[in-house]
Coordinates of C-alpha atoms and ligand atoms in Angstrom, one line a residue:
X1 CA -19.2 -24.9 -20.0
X2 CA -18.4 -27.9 -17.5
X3 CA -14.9 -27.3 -18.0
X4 CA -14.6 -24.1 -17.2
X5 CA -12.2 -24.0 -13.5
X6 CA -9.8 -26.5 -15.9
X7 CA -9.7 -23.5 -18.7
X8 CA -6.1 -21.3 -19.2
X9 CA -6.3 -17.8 -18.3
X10 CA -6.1 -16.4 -21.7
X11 CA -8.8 -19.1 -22.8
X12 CA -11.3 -17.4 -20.1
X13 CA -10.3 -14.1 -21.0
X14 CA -10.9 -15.2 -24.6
X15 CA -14.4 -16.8 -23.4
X16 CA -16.0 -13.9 -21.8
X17 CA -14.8 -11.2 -24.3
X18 CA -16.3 -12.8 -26.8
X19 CA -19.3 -13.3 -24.4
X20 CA -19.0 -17.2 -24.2
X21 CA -19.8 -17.4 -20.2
X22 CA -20.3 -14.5 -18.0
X23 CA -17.9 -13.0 -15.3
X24 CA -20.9 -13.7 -12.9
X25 CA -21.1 -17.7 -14.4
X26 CA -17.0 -17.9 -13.4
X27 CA -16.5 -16.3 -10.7
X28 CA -19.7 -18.9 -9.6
X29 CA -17.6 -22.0 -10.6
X30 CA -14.2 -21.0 -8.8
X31 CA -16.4 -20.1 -5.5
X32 CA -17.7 -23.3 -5.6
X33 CA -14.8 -24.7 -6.0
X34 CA -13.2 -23.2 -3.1
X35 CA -16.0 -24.7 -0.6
X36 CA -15.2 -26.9 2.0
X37 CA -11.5 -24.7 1.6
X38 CA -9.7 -27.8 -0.1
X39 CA -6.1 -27.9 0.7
X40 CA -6.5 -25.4 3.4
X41 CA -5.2 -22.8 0.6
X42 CA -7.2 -20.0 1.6
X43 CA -7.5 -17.6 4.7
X44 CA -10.4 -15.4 3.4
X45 CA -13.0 -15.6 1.2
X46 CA -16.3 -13.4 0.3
X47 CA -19.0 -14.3 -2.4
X48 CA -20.5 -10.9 -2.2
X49 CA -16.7 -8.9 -2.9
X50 CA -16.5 -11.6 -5.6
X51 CA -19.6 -11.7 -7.2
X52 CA -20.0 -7.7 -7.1
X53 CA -16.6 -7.3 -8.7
X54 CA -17.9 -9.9 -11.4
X55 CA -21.2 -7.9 -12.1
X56 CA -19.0 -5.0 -12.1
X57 CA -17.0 -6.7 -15.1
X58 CA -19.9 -8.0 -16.8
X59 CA -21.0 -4.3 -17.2
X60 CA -18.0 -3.7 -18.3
X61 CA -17.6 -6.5 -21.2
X62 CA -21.3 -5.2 -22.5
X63 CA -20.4 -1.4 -22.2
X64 CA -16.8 -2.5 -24.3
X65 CA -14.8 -0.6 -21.6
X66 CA -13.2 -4.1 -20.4
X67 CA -9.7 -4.7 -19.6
X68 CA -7.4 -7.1 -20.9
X69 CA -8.1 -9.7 -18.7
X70 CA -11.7 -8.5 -17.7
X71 CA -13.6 -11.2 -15.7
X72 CA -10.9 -14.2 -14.7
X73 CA -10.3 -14.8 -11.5
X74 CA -7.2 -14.4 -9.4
X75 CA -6.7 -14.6 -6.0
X76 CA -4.5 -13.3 -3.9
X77 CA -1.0 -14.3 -1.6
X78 CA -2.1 -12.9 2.1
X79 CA 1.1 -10.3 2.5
X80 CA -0.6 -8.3 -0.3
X81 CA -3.0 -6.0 1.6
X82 CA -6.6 -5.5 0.8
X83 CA -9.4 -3.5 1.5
X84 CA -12.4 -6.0 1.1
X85 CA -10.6 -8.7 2.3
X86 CA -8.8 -9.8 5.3
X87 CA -5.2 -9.9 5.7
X88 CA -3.0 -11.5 8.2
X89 CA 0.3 -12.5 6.4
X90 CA -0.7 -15.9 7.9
X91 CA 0.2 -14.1 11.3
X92 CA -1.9 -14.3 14.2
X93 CA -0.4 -10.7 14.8
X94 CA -2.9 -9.4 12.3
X95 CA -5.7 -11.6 12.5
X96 CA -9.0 -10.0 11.6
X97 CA -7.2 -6.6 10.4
X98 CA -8.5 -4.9 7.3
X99 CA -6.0 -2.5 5.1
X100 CA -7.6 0.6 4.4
X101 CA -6.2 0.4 0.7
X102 CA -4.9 -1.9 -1.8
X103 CA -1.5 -3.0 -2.5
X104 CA -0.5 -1.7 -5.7
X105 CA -0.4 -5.3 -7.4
X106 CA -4.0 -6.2 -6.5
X107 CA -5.3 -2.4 -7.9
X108 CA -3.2 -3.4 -11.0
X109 CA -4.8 -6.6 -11.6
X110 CA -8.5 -4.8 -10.6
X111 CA -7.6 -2.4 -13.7
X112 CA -7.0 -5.1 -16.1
X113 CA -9.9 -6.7 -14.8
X114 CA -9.5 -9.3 -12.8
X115 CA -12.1 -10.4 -10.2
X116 CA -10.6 -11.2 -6.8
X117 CA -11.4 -14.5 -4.9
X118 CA -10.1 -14.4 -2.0
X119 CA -7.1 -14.3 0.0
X120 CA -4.3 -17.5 0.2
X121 CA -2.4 -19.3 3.0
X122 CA 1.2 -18.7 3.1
X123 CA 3.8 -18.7 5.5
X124 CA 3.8 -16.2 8.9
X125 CA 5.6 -12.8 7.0
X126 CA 6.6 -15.3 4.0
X127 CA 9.2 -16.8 5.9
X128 CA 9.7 -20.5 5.2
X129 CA 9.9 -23.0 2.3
X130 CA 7.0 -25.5 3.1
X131 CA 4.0 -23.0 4.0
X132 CA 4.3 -25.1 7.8
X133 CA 5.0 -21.8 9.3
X134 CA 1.8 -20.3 9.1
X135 CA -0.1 -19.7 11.7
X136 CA -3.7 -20.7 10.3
X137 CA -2.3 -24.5 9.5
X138 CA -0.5 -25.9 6.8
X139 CA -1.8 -26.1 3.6
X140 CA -1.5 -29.7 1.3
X141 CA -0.2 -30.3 -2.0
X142 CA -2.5 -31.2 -4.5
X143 CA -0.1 -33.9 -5.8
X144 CA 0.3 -35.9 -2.3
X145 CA -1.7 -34.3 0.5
X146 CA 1.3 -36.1 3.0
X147 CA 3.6 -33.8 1.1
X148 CA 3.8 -29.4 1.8
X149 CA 3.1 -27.4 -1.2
X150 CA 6.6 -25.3 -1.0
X151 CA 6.2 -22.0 0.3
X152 CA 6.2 -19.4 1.2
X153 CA 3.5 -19.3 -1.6
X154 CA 1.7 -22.3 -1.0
X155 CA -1.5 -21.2 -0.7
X156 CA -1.0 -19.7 -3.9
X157 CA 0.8 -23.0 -5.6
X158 CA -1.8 -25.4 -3.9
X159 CA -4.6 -23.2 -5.4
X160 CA -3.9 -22.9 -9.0
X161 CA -2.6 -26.7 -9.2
X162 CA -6.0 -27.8 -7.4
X163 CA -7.7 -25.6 -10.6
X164 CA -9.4 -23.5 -7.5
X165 CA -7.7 -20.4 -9.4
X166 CA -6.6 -20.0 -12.8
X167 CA -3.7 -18.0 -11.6
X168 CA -2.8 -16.2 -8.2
X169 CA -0.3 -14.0 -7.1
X170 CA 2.7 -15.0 -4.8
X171 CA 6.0 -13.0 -3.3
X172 CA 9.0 -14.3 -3.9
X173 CA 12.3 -12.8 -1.0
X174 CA 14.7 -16.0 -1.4
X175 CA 12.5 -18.6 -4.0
X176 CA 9.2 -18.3 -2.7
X177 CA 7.0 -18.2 -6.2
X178 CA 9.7 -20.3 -7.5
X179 CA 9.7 -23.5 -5.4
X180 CA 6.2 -23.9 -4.6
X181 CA 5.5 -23.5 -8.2
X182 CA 7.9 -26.4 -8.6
X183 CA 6.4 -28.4 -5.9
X184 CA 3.2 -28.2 -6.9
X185 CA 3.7 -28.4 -11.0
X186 CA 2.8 -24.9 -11.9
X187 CA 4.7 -21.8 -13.3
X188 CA 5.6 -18.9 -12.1
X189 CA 8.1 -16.0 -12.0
X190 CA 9.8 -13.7 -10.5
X191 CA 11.0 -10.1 -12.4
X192 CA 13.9 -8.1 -11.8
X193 CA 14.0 -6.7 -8.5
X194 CA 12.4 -3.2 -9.0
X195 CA 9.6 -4.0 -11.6
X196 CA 6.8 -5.1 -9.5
X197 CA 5.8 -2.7 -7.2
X198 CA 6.0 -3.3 -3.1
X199 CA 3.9 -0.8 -2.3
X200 CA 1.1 -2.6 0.1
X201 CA 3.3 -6.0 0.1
X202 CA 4.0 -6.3 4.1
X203 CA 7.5 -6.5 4.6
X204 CA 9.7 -9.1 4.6
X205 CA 13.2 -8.5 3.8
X206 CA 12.6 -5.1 1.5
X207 CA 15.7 -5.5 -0.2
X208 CA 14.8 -9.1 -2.0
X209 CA 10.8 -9.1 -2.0
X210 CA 9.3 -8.8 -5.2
X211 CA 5.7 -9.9 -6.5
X212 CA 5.2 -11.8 -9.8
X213 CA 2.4 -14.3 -11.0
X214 CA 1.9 -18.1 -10.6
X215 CA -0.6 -19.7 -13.2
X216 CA -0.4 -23.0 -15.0
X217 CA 1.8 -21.8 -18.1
X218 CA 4.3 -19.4 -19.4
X219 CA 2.0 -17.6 -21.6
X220 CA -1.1 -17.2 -18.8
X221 CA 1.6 -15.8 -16.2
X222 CA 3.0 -12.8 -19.2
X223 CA -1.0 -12.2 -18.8
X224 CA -0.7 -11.0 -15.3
X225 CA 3.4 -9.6 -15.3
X226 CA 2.5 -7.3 -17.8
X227 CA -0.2 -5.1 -15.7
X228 CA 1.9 -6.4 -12.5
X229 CA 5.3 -4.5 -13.5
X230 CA 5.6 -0.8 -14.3
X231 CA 6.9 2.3 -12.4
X232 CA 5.1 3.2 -8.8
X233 CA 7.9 5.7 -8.0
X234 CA 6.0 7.7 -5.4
X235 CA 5.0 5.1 -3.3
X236 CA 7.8 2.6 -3.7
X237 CA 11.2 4.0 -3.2
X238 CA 12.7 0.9 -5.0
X239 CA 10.4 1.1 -7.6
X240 CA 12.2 1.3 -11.2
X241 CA 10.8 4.2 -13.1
X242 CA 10.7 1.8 -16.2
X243 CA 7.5 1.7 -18.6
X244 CA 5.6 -1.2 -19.0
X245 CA 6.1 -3.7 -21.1
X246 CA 3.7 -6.6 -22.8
X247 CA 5.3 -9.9 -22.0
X248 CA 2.7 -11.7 -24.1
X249 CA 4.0 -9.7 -27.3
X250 CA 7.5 -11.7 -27.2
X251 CA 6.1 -14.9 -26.6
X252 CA 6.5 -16.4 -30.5
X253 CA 10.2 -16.4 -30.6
X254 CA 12.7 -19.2 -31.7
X255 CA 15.5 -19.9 -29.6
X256 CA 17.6 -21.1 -32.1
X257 CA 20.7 -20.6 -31.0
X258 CA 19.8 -19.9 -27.3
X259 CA 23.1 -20.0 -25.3
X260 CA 21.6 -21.9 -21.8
X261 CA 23.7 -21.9 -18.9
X262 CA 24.1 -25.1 -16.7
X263 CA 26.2 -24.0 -13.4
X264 CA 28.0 -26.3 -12.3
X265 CA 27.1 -26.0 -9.0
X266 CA 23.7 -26.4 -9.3
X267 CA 23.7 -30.3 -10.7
X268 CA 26.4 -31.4 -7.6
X269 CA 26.2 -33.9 -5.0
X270 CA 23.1 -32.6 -3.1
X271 CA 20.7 -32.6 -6.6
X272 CA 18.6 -35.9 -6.0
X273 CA 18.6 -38.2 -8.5
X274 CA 14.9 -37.9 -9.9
X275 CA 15.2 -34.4 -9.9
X276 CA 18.5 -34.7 -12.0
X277 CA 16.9 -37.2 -14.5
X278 CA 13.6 -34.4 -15.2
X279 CA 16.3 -32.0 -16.0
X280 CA 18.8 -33.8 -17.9
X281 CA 15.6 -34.5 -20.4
X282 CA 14.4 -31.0 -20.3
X283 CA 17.9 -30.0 -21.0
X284 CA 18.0 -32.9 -24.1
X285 CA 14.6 -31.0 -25.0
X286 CA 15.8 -27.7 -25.3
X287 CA 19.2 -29.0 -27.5
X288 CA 16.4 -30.1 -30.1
X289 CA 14.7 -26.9 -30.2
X290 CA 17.5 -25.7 -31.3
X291 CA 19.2 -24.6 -27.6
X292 CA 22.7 -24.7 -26.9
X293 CA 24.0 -26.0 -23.5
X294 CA 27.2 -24.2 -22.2
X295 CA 28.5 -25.2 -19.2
X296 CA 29.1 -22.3 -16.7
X297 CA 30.4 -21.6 -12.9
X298 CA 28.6 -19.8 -9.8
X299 CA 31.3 -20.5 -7.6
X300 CA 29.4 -18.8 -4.6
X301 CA 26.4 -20.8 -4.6
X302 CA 27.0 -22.1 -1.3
X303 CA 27.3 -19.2 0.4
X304 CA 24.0 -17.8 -0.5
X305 CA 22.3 -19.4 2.4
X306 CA 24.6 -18.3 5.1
X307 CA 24.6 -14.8 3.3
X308 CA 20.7 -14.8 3.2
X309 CA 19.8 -16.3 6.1
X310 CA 22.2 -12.9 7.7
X311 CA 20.3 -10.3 5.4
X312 CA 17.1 -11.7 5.1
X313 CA 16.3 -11.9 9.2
X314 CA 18.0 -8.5 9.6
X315 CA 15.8 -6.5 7.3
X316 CA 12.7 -8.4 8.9
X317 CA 14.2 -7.3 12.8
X318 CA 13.7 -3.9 11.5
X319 CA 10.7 -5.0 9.4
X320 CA 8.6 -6.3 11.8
X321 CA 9.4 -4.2 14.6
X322 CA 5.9 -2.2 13.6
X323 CA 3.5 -5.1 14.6
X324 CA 4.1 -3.5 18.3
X325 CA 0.2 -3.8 19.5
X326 CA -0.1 0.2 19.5
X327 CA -0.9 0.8 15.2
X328 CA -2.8 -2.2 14.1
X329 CA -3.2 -5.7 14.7
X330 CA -3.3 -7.8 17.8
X331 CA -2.8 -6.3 21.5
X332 CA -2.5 -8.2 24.5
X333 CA -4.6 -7.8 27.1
X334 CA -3.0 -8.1 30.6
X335 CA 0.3 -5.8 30.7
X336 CA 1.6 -3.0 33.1
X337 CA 3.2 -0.4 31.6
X338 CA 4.0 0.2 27.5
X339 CA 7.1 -2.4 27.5
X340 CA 5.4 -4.8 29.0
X341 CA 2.5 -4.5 26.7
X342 CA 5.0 -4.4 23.5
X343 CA 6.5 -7.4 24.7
X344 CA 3.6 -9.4 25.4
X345 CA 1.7 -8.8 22.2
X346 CA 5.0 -9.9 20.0
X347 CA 5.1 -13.1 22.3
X348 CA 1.5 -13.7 21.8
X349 CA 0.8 -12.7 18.1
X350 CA 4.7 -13.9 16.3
X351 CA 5.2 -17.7 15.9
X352 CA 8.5 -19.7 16.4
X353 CA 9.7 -19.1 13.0
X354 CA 9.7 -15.3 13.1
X355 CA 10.9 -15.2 16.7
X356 CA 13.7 -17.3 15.2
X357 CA 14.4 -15.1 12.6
X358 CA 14.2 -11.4 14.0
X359 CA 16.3 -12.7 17.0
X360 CA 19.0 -13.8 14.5
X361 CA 18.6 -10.5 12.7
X362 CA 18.9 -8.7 15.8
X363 CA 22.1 -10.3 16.8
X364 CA 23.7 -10.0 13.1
X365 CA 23.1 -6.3 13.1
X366 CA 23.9 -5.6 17.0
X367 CA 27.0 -3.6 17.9
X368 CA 30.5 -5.9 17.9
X369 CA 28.4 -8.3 15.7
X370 CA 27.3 -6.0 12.5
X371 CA 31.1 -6.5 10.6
X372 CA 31.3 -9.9 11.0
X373 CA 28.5 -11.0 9.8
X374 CA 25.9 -8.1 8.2
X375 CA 28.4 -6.1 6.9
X376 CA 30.5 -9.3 5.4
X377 CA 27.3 -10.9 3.8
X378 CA 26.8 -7.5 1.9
X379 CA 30.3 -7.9 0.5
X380 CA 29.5 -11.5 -0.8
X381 CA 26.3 -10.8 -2.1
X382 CA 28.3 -8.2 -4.6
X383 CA 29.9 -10.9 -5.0
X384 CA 27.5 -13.2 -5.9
X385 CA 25.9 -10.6 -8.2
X386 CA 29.2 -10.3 -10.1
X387 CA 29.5 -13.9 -10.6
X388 CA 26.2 -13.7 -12.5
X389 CA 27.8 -11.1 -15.1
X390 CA 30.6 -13.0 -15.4
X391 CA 28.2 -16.0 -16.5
X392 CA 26.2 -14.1 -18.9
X393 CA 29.3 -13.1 -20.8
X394 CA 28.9 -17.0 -21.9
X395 CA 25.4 -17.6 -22.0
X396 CA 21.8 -16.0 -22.1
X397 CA 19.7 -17.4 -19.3
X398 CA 20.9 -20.0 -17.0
X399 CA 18.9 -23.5 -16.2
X400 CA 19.2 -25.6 -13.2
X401 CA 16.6 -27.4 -10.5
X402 CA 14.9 -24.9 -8.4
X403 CA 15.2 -27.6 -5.4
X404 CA 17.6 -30.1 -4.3
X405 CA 14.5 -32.6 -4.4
X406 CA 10.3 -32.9 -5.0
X407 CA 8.0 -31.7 -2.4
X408 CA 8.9 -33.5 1.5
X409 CA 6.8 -34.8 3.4
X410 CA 4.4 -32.9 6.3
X411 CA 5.9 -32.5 9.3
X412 CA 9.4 -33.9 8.1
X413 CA 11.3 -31.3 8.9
X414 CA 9.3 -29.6 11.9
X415 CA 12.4 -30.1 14.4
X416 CA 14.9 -29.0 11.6
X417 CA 14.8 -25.3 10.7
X418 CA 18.1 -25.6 9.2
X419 CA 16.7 -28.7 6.9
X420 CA 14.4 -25.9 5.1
X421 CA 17.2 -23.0 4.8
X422 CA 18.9 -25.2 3.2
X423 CA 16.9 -26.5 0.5
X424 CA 17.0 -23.2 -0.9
X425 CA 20.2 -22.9 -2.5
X426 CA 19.3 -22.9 -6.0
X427 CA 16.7 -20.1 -5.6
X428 CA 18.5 -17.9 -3.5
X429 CA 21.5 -16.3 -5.6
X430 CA 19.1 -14.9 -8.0
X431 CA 17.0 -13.0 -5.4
X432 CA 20.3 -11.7 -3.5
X433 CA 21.5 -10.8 -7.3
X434 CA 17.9 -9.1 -7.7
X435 CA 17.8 -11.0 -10.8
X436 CA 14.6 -12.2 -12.8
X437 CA 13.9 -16.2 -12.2
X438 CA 11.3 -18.3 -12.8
X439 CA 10.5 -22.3 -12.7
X440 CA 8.3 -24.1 -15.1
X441 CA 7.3 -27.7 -14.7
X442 CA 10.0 -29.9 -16.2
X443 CA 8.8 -33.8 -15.3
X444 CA 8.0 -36.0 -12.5
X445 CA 10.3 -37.2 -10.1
X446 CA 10.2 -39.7 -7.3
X447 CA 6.5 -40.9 -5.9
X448 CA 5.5 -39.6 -9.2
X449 CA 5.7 -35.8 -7.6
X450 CA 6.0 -33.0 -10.2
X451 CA 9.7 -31.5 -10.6
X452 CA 10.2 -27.7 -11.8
X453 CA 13.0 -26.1 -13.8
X454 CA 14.5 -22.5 -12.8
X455 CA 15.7 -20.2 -15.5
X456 CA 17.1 -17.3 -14.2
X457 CA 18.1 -14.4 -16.8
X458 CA 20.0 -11.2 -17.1
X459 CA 18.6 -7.8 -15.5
X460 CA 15.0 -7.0 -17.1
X461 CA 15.1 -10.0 -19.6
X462 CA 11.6 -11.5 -18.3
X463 CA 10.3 -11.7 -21.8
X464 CA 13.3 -13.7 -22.6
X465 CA 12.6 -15.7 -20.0
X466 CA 9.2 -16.4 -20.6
X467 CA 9.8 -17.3 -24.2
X468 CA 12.0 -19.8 -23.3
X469 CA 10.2 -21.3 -21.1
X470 CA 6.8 -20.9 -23.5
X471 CA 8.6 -22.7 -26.3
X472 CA 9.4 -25.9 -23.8
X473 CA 6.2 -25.6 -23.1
X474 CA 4.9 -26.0 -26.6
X475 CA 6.8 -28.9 -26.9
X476 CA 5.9 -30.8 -23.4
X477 CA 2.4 -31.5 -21.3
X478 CA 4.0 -31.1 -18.0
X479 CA 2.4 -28.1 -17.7
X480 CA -1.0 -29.6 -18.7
X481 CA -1.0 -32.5 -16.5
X482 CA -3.5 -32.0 -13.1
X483 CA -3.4 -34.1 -9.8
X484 CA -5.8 -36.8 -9.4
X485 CA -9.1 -35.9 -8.7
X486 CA -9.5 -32.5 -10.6
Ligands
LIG1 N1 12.5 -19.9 2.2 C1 13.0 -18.6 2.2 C2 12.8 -18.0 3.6 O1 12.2 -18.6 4.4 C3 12.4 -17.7 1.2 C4 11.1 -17.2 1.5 C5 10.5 -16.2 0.5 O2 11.0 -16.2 -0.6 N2 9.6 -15.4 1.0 O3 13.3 -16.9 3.8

């Protein structure tokens, strides 16, 4: 099968159950494919983990003890820990260290089947919006290798747009499955805050990380939710004790009738025009599948970004403050006494980025400082959170760009931290409301660079979600198109 790295993830799961190709013949294809590391997407790779976990599911496929997704590859975003691979975080803090388990999201994935590749780039402790900030390099989009991938999933993005994957995971604290899925032309999503366990997801801000799937289409990424979500109550305290639930099952639904949201806010002055112009069609599209189009309000839009850039860096202060040199990771080598050696392994192994942000958190949370800005940023974020109920009083899920413009060009905004915080706006009320959100491809914009469209719906309506963006992509190849040179 030459076109097997170009195949969906339910067509390869559909291909080696009924004993089409091997595990052992894909697994094959997508190392190859991942020589030469195109894209710079990945941090680790092993043929031998990979191609004893493929045997492992070829036995498994003849023995009829397979799991749903028995076989396909998936590779994983580098702040999921691992035991037979290496993770870093895309830290130099961690380089070389091994987990001595796996994150509950990777063992999930292993149970339904799916045969690990490797590891992928991403920004140092999933802070940043380009995937510039890690420490092993940036990684390219497959679209324009001038432009960044998004981040802090870029790795992830870069990979399953470049057909290296057929789907990989990614984390997402303040839009980071969201907008590299968008900047890259992909899908992905994000559940409700609570579904997805974060047991063995390094820290980032705890009370916003969640883990979800990136993969070329709605349908392939209800493949990997389902296994993905489900209660892990004793070793995640924010894990909802919530069964299952099989997002493929409610992907045949019309949406007739669909009430869609369009805030206000999110299609102002800052919206570029290309981006605008993908949406406005997709919208048009969704009004002849039968959609309605109500317009709403999130008046508080713009103060997600002050509001997350306080809580965000103030979780990771107290985050981060384990990668001390003394439990795992990198020491450094010349100190004279314990405080010395603590502070020289944190200014050796953090990069500018995190130094930026767990000095910001540090301040926001430090005595004199904590009410004026942590304590008022919690406030708004209820607010923020309420202004979402009062929404879906008039609609059912809510549409809008997931960025103010395509993907930027490398190195544009390398002086300009502020530049990147602030290109989040549309992604970050939903992950300070904990809600579910995802982005879908929705056109091309300027340069002919892919543009995504975020739905964000109500607490726990994923499959909702995933519908609606299924049935788009029933009616649209956005999804289906590949970069040059695939
Ligand atoms: N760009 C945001 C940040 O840097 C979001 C990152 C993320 O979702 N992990 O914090």
């Amino acid at each position: 099968m030459s076109d097997l790295h170009t195949l969906s993830v339910k067509a390869l799961a559909e291909s080696l159950r009924s004993k089409q190709v091997s595990a052992v013949e894909v697994a094959t294809r997508f190392l190859a494919r991942t020589g030469g590391n195109p894209h710079n997407a990945f941090l680790d790779i092993d043929s031998e983990v990979t191609l004893a976990q493929a045997r492992a599911s070829d036995a498994k496929l003849a023995s009829g003890t397979a799991g749903p997704l028995e076989g396909v590859p998936v590779a994983h975003k580098d702040v999921f820990v691992t035991r037979d691979f290496v993770t870093t975080a895309g830290s130099k803090i961690l380089q070389g260290y091994r987990s001595p388990f796996d994150a509950t999201v990777v063992q999930r994935l292993a149970q339904a089947g799916m045969v690990t590749v490797g590891k992928l780039n991403c920004d140092e402790f999933a802070m940043g919006s380009a995937n510039e900030n890690s420490a092993y390099g940036a990684v390219t989009n497959p679209w324009d290798i001038t432009r960044v991938p998004g981040g802090s999933s870029g790795g992830s993005a870069a990979a399953v747009a470049a057909r290296l994957v057929p789907a990989a995971t990614g984390t997402d604290t303040g839009g980071s499955i969201r907008q590299p899925a968008s900047f890259c032309g992909i899908t992905g999503i994000k559940p409700t805050y609570g579904r997805a366990s974060r047991y063995g997801m390094i820290a980032y801000a705890s009370s916003l990380d969640q883990a979800g799937p990136m993969a070329r289409s709605a349908e392939d990424c209800a493949l990997l939710l389902s296994p993905m979500c489900g209660p892990d109550i004793d070793r995640d305290s924010t894990s909802l004790n919530m069964p299952g639930e099989d997002f493929s099952a409610s992907l045949n639904g019309s949406i007739e009738g669909l009430r869609i949201g369009v805030p206000k806010e999110f299609f102002g002055e800052g919206l570029d025009a290309d981006v605008r112009a993908a949406l406005d069609s997709a919208l048009r599209e969704y009004e002849k599948l039968g959609a309605k189009l109500v317009p709403i309000s999130l008046p508080l839009t713009e103060l997600s970004i002050p509001v997350y850039y306080i809580i965000a860096p103030a979780e990771a202060s107290s985050n981060l403050s384990r990668f001390d040199g003394v439990k795992f990771g990198h020491r450094a080598k010349d100190y004279v006494d314990l405080v010395d050696m603590y502070k020289k392994t944190r200014a050796e192994g953090f990069g500018n980025e995190v130094k930026r942000r767990i000095m910001t958190g540090a301040y926001v949370l430090s005595h004199g400082y904590y009410d004026a800005y942590y304590l008022q940023a919690q406030k708004i974020r209820r607010m923020i959170a309420d202004d979402f109920q009062n929404a879906f009083k008039k609609c059912d899920v809510i549409a809008g760009p997931v960025a103010p413009s395509v993907a930027w060009k490398l190195g544009e905004n390398a002086n300009d931290p502020v530049a990147d915080y602030l290109a989040d706006i549309f992604t970050l009320p939903a992950s300070l409301a904990g809600l579910p959100g995802m982005s879908l491809p929705a056109g091309f914009g300027e340069n002919n660079m892919p543009v995504g469209m975020q739905l964000i719906g109500n607490y726990f309506k994923e499959a909702q979600l995933l519908n609606t963006a299924h049935r788009l992509q029933q009616a649209t190849d956005f999804h289906l198109r590949q970069p040059q040179g695939i």
